[in-house]
Amino acid sequence: MKFRTKQAASMLLAAGFGCAAVGSAYAAESLQDVMKRRNLSQQDLLAASKTYVPTGKRDEFVAFSSGGQSGQVIVYGIPSMRILKYIGVFTPEPWQGYGFDESSKAVLAQGKIDGKDITWGDTHHPAMSETQGQYDGQFLFINDKANPRLAVIDLRDFETKQIVVNPIYKSEHGGAFVTPNTEYVIEAAQYATPLENKKFYPLEEFNEKYRGGVTYWKFDRKEGRIDPKKSFSVELPPYSQDLSDAGKGPSDGWSFTNSFCTERYVGGIEKGRPPYEAGCSAKDTDYMHVINWKKAAELVAAGRAKKINGHDVLMLDTSIKEGVVFLVPEPKSPHGVDVTPDGKFITVSGKLDTHVSVYSFEKIQAAIKAGKFESKDPYGLPVINMKDALHTQVQLGLGPLHTQYDAKPCVAYTSLYVDSQVAKWNYCEGKVLDKISVHYNIGHLMTMEGDSMDPKGRYLVALNKLSIDRFAPVGPLHPQNHQLIDISDDKMQLLYDMPLPLGEPHYVVAIEASKLKPGVRYKVGTDSRTDKKHAGAVRAGEEKTVRTGNKVEVFGTLIRSHITPETIEAEVGDEIIINLTNLERAQDETHGFAVSTYNVHASIEPGKTVQVKFKADKEGVYPYYCTEFCSALHLEMQGYLLVKPKGWKPTKTAMSAGTNYSEADYKAQLKKVVDTQAVIDSVVGYITGVNYKDFPDVVAMMDDAVDQLGKIKDAKAKADEAAGKKDWNNATLWTEQIWQYQVKAADLGLRAKTYLEQNGAKKAK
Ligand code: CUK
Ligand code: CUA
């Protein structure tokens, strides 16, 4: 037939000319040519070959970075430094529907403080769940410094499941840090405030009424949630408790928390007093808090805690009497506190000291056992003499902050903020091994699983606060710079600069990619935020719209390329509740759902059910549609919300039936295709039997019909392939797709036939 030839010819033309154009425009460049053209050195090439991950291959490690003031988590691969995902945590993430569908709104609502919505966070420290001191890849925790909160992310689907609000603090910084079996997630207060935190006390009563503390959030691994009822805090003096770390191995059962401003200075430059930064760094030493959390937990279980805001707090007098908290002086305004992988030492960096101090847990314990204390602090806590606790001190450089560990024994890396360097050193022997410059002003640094009992070495990421001249300028606010450094050799080698354009990521943890086992689909009908069956879930064919009073509740489904229902009818003032289940089982077939001007959006991954809710407060016609380009007919994945004036008579609503996925359904679908083909054949027989070529309108309709039928070959191949694998879902879907094309072709054919009959077609010669 004429149109077949025309179609084939245009395809050939497209293919032929396409190839010729590409072939002649570019001559192949050699590696040398590229190096010359781009001014690359051998060293650059080596670095590139260490980070380049070719298409189809994957990264060895997956990093989870705090998003800083943007309040979420950024996931990227190492060594490629390619961003893989943003996880909405304390901040709404529209593309994920986070904060726009009911279940995720409920998670964010857990983070309300005194009934107030707080839709941003200052995320600082992500922590991976651990089993026996090793990363297990199951959960991620992260804190919000500004509003004292902690979030739980399940790594089966990389979604935030829970936010808990600290009941006694107004800020918190030293979290999240987990104990070796994730019994507790540690969170330390930062700026001291009254613990009965709804009460006012003047700054003049700072010493008496203001307090710090450390909270131990109990993690219920089976539920995958923090259990606030079994969580507790240890009251501490109003020193600014800072970073923390849990003991491990021999030091398991203990935790360590830095502090600064043990001067308890409260500023007041407005009243003529010297400013905070002068008063808070006057002394040569601050205190490391050494806390026996196992004992504290026992005392709390025995009813020795005081309830403050309904939360168990072990008060200072009990801690002193029972030997729960001890202090050790640490040099000037310390920042990081990091327990070594073997659990024997604790390294502390003094921001205003050039040394890193290595404390021996064994020595600390010996002093405690012997009752050997140099003094008591103003609150009566025993203070161990620094010399009695120190293993060694190593001079590293200016502004040491954080330390991470290597797979090689005794090797540590410490960030030097002021020097803009990373120092590699040996904590057993106390000597510097190597230094490398970074760009610029490094905060945290991170080695692969470098805060676990089993660091993996290989790479280090420097989290630089400033990038200054490293990237194309984008205005006064520059991106952060995460620099990848190869640490497999004796000398550190800088490999790659990654701009991070969101907030100020403080800390990152990286896990071996093979340890992560996320799912690709939910069990059909799952509420992903509760991990339970969603009350609004329906199966194919069960879709319905229920009106009760002035509430319209939709139980719908999504599948390529169709939203069921296609229309939602309501009256002005109705409450609209739309439940949608993604019936797809295919990997990566997510549908989105948006309704014009009602500020709702959902991301509905295969198997997920979501609910969006709003009041139809304005009469009108509101299109809704799928926001993910999910198939060739994605744009057709649409419908209308019809908001009618009150009293308007409803018209008949036609609902599409859903599909089903069994082998029987597949066979039925096949039969439908065969039957439809018979109809098409008979129609084509009629048309080709008459002088249809004399009717241009009919020729156009036939061209369109053949276009539709031309798509069947591909769909049939996919249907056959799926059926061969007993993948009845896809076999049925692709056969359905064949039928969709057939129906469109048959429709055109029948219209052509009618046209010919009504316009006096004659038998063909
Ligand atoms: S902190 Cu930012 S550089 Cu919040 Cu861990 Cu040290
Ligand atoms: Cu579903 Cu687009």
PDB file of C-alpha atoms in Angstrom, residues 514-640:
ATOM      1  CA  SER A 514      27.005  -3.108  48.467  1.00  0.00           C
ATOM      2  CA  LYS A 515      25.667  -2.814  52.027  1.00  0.00           C
ATOM      3  CA  LEU A 516      22.639  -0.816  50.913  1.00  0.00           C
ATOM      4  CA  LYS A 517      19.676  -2.915  49.848  1.00  0.00           C
ATOM      5  CA  PRO A 518      16.884  -0.523  48.976  1.00  0.00           C
ATOM      6  CA  GLY A 519      13.693  -1.858  47.411  1.00  0.00           C
ATOM      7  CA  VAL A 520      12.466  -0.918  43.927  1.00  0.00           C
ATOM      8  CA  ARG A 521       8.742  -1.139  44.659  1.00  0.00           C
ATOM      9  CA  TYR A 522       6.339  -1.175  47.568  1.00  0.00           C
ATOM     10  CA  LYS A 523       3.881  -3.895  48.306  1.00  0.00           C
ATOM     11  CA  VAL A 524       0.812  -2.571  46.444  1.00  0.00           C
ATOM     12  CA  GLY A 525      -1.155  -0.239  48.699  1.00  0.00           C
ATOM     13  CA  THR A 526       1.648   0.785  51.082  1.00  0.00           C
ATOM     14  CA  ASP A 527       1.719   4.039  53.004  1.00  0.00           C
ATOM     15  CA  SER A 528       5.452   4.668  52.721  1.00  0.00           C
ATOM     16  CA  ARG A 529       5.608   6.917  55.770  1.00  0.00           C
ATOM     17  CA  THR A 530       4.083   4.380  58.150  1.00  0.00           C
ATOM     18  CA  ASP A 531       5.168   1.218  56.285  1.00  0.00           C
ATOM     19  CA  LYS A 532       1.600  -0.042  56.772  1.00  0.00           C
ATOM     20  CA  LYS A 533      -1.246  -0.676  54.366  1.00  0.00           C
ATOM     21  CA  HIS A 534      -2.819   2.626  53.364  1.00  0.00           C
ATOM     22  CA  ALA A 535      -6.506   2.912  54.260  1.00  0.00           C
ATOM     23  CA  GLY A 536      -7.153   4.484  50.855  1.00  0.00           C
ATOM     24  CA  ALA A 537      -5.558   1.700  48.807  1.00  0.00           C
ATOM     25  CA  VAL A 538      -7.591  -0.119  46.147  1.00  0.00           C
ATOM     26  CA  ARG A 539      -6.744  -2.754  43.571  1.00  0.00           C
ATOM     27  CA  ALA A 540      -7.385  -2.491  39.858  1.00  0.00           C
ATOM     28  CA  GLY A 541     -11.104  -2.531  39.193  1.00  0.00           C
ATOM     29  CA  GLU A 542     -12.025  -1.444  42.708  1.00  0.00           C
ATOM     30  CA  GLU A 543     -11.709   2.281  42.044  1.00  0.00           C
ATOM     31  CA  LYS A 544     -14.594   4.351  43.349  1.00  0.00           C
ATOM     32  CA  THR A 545     -15.660   7.816  44.382  1.00  0.00           C
ATOM     33  CA  VAL A 546     -17.706   8.099  47.540  1.00  0.00           C
ATOM     34  CA  ARG A 547     -19.669  11.145  48.559  1.00  0.00           C
ATOM     35  CA  THR A 548     -20.673  11.545  52.223  1.00  0.00           C
ATOM     36  CA  GLY A 549     -22.297  14.854  53.027  1.00  0.00           C
ATOM     37  CA  ASN A 550     -19.966  17.487  51.655  1.00  0.00           C
ATOM     38  CA  LYS A 551     -16.988  15.163  51.531  1.00  0.00           C
ATOM     39  CA  VAL A 552     -15.903  13.611  48.231  1.00  0.00           C
ATOM     40  CA  GLU A 553     -13.438  10.770  48.682  1.00  0.00           C
ATOM     41  CA  VAL A 554     -11.737   9.228  45.689  1.00  0.00           C
ATOM     42  CA  PHE A 555     -10.121   5.805  45.743  1.00  0.00           C
ATOM     43  CA  GLY A 556      -8.146   5.856  42.524  1.00  0.00           C
ATOM     44  CA  THR A 557      -5.261   4.201  40.738  1.00  0.00           C
ATOM     45  CA  LEU A 558      -2.443   5.139  38.410  1.00  0.00           C
ATOM     46  CA  ILE A 559      -0.939   3.060  35.674  1.00  0.00           C
ATOM     47  CA  ARG A 560       0.647   3.970  32.332  1.00  0.00           C
ATOM     48  CA  SER A 561      -0.981   6.059  30.900  1.00  0.00           C
ATOM     49  CA  HIS A 562      -4.102   6.448  32.867  1.00  0.00           C
ATOM     50  CA  ILE A 563      -5.456   8.031  35.995  1.00  0.00           C
ATOM     51  CA  THR A 564      -8.580   6.420  37.373  1.00  0.00           C
ATOM     52  CA  PRO A 565     -10.923   8.275  37.794  1.00  0.00           C
ATOM     53  CA  GLU A 566     -10.818  10.562  34.785  1.00  0.00           C
ATOM     54  CA  THR A 567     -13.179  13.073  36.318  1.00  0.00           C
ATOM     55  CA  ILE A 568     -13.910  14.094  39.875  1.00  0.00           C
ATOM     56  CA  GLU A 569     -17.121  15.955  40.398  1.00  0.00           C
ATOM     57  CA  ALA A 570     -17.665  18.197  43.384  1.00  0.00           C
ATOM     58  CA  GLU A 571     -19.620  21.165  44.585  1.00  0.00           C
ATOM     59  CA  VAL A 572     -18.117  24.375  45.881  1.00  0.00           C
ATOM     60  CA  GLY A 573     -17.174  23.969  49.527  1.00  0.00           C
ATOM     61  CA  ASP A 574     -16.685  20.198  49.353  1.00  0.00           C
ATOM     62  CA  GLU A 575     -13.778  18.596  51.102  1.00  0.00           C
ATOM     63  CA  ILE A 576     -11.839  16.600  48.512  1.00  0.00           C
ATOM     64  CA  ILE A 577      -9.838  13.575  49.543  1.00  0.00           C
ATOM     65  CA  ILE A 578      -7.985  11.788  46.769  1.00  0.00           C
ATOM     66  CA  ASN A 579      -6.329   8.441  47.469  1.00  0.00           C
ATOM     67  CA  LEU A 580      -4.150   7.131  44.674  1.00  0.00           C
ATOM     68  CA  THR A 581      -2.404   3.805  44.327  1.00  0.00           C
ATOM     69  CA  ASN A 582       0.314   3.289  41.747  1.00  0.00           C
ATOM     70  CA  LEU A 583      -0.443  -0.151  40.336  1.00  0.00           C
ATOM     71  CA  GLU A 584       2.857  -0.372  38.487  1.00  0.00           C
ATOM     72  CA  ARG A 585       5.219  -3.113  39.372  1.00  0.00           C
ATOM     73  CA  ALA A 586       7.821  -2.082  36.850  1.00  0.00           C
ATOM     74  CA  GLN A 587      11.054  -0.585  38.183  1.00  0.00           C
ATOM     75  CA  ASP A 588      11.242   3.212  38.126  1.00  0.00           C
ATOM     76  CA  GLU A 589       7.640   3.723  36.929  1.00  0.00           C
ATOM     77  CA  THR A 590       6.729   6.519  39.277  1.00  0.00           C
ATOM     78  CA  HIS A 591       3.715   8.708  38.618  1.00  0.00           C
ATOM     79  CA  GLY A 592       3.212  12.141  40.049  1.00  0.00           C
ATOM     80  CA  PHE A 593      -0.107  13.759  40.807  1.00  0.00           C
ATOM     81  CA  ALA A 594      -0.959  17.437  40.793  1.00  0.00           C
ATOM     82  CA  VAL A 595      -4.213  19.398  40.812  1.00  0.00           C
ATOM     83  CA  SER A 596      -4.193  22.866  39.316  1.00  0.00           C
ATOM     84  CA  THR A 597      -4.019  25.697  41.901  1.00  0.00           C
ATOM     85  CA  TYR A 598      -4.813  23.581  44.996  1.00  0.00           C
ATOM     86  CA  ASN A 599      -1.176  23.248  46.199  1.00  0.00           C
ATOM     87  CA  VAL A 600      -1.155  19.478  46.259  1.00  0.00           C
ATOM     88  CA  HIS A 601       1.471  17.229  44.748  1.00  0.00           C
ATOM     89  CA  ALA A 602       2.393  13.612  45.272  1.00  0.00           C
ATOM     90  CA  SER A 603       5.177  11.358  44.074  1.00  0.00           C
ATOM     91  CA  ILE A 604       3.730   7.884  43.802  1.00  0.00           C
ATOM     92  CA  GLU A 605       6.349   5.191  43.324  1.00  0.00           C
ATOM     93  CA  PRO A 606       5.358   1.676  42.191  1.00  0.00           C
ATOM     94  CA  GLY A 607       3.034   0.141  44.785  1.00  0.00           C
ATOM     95  CA  LYS A 608       2.707   3.292  46.889  1.00  0.00           C
ATOM     96  CA  THR A 609      -0.617   4.771  47.980  1.00  0.00           C
ATOM     97  CA  VAL A 610      -0.879   8.454  48.837  1.00  0.00           C
ATOM     98  CA  GLN A 611      -3.626  10.768  49.908  1.00  0.00           C
ATOM     99  CA  VAL A 612      -4.031  14.437  49.087  1.00  0.00           C
ATOM    100  CA  LYS A 613      -6.674  16.523  50.755  1.00  0.00           C
ATOM    101  CA  PHE A 614      -8.014  20.004  50.165  1.00  0.00           C
ATOM    102  CA  LYS A 615     -11.146  22.102  50.174  1.00  0.00           C
ATOM    103  CA  ALA A 616     -12.693  22.829  46.780  1.00  0.00           C
ATOM    104  CA  ASP A 617     -13.366  26.401  47.766  1.00  0.00           C
ATOM    105  CA  LYS A 618     -13.684  27.876  44.281  1.00  0.00           C
ATOM    106  CA  GLU A 619     -16.068  26.931  41.493  1.00  0.00           C
ATOM    107  CA  GLY A 620     -14.316  26.009  38.266  1.00  0.00           C
ATOM    108  CA  VAL A 621     -12.616  23.390  36.131  1.00  0.00           C
ATOM    109  CA  TYR A 622      -9.277  22.139  37.454  1.00  0.00           C
ATOM    110  CA  PRO A 623      -7.132  19.806  35.371  1.00  0.00           C
ATOM    111  CA  TYR A 624      -5.146  17.207  37.250  1.00  0.00           C
ATOM    112  CA  TYR A 625      -2.290  15.294  35.715  1.00  0.00           C
ATOM    113  CA  CYS A 626       0.715  13.065  36.196  1.00  0.00           C
ATOM    114  CA  THR A 627       3.920  15.051  36.806  1.00  0.00           C
ATOM    115  CA  GLU A 628       6.426  12.325  35.835  1.00  0.00           C
ATOM    116  CA  PHE A 629       7.101  11.688  32.176  1.00  0.00           C
ATOM    117  CA  CYS A 630       6.119   8.065  32.589  1.00  0.00           C
ATOM    118  CA  SER A 631       5.291   6.886  29.073  1.00  0.00           C
ATOM    119  CA  ALA A 632       4.717   8.072  25.534  1.00  0.00           C
ATOM    120  CA  LEU A 633       1.167   8.860  26.592  1.00  0.00           C
ATOM    121  CA  HIS A 634       2.282  10.693  29.742  1.00  0.00           C
ATOM    122  CA  LEU A 635       0.677  13.944  28.670  1.00  0.00           C
ATOM    123  CA  GLU A 636      -2.592  12.077  28.249  1.00  0.00           C
ATOM    124  CA  MET A 637      -2.393  10.952  31.869  1.00  0.00           C
ATOM    125  CA  GLN A 638      -4.891  13.566  32.903  1.00  0.00           C
ATOM    126  CA  GLY A 639      -8.333  14.283  34.265  1.00  0.00           C
ATOM    127  CA  TYR A 640     -10.626  17.033  35.467  1.00  0.00           C
TER     128      TYR A 640
END
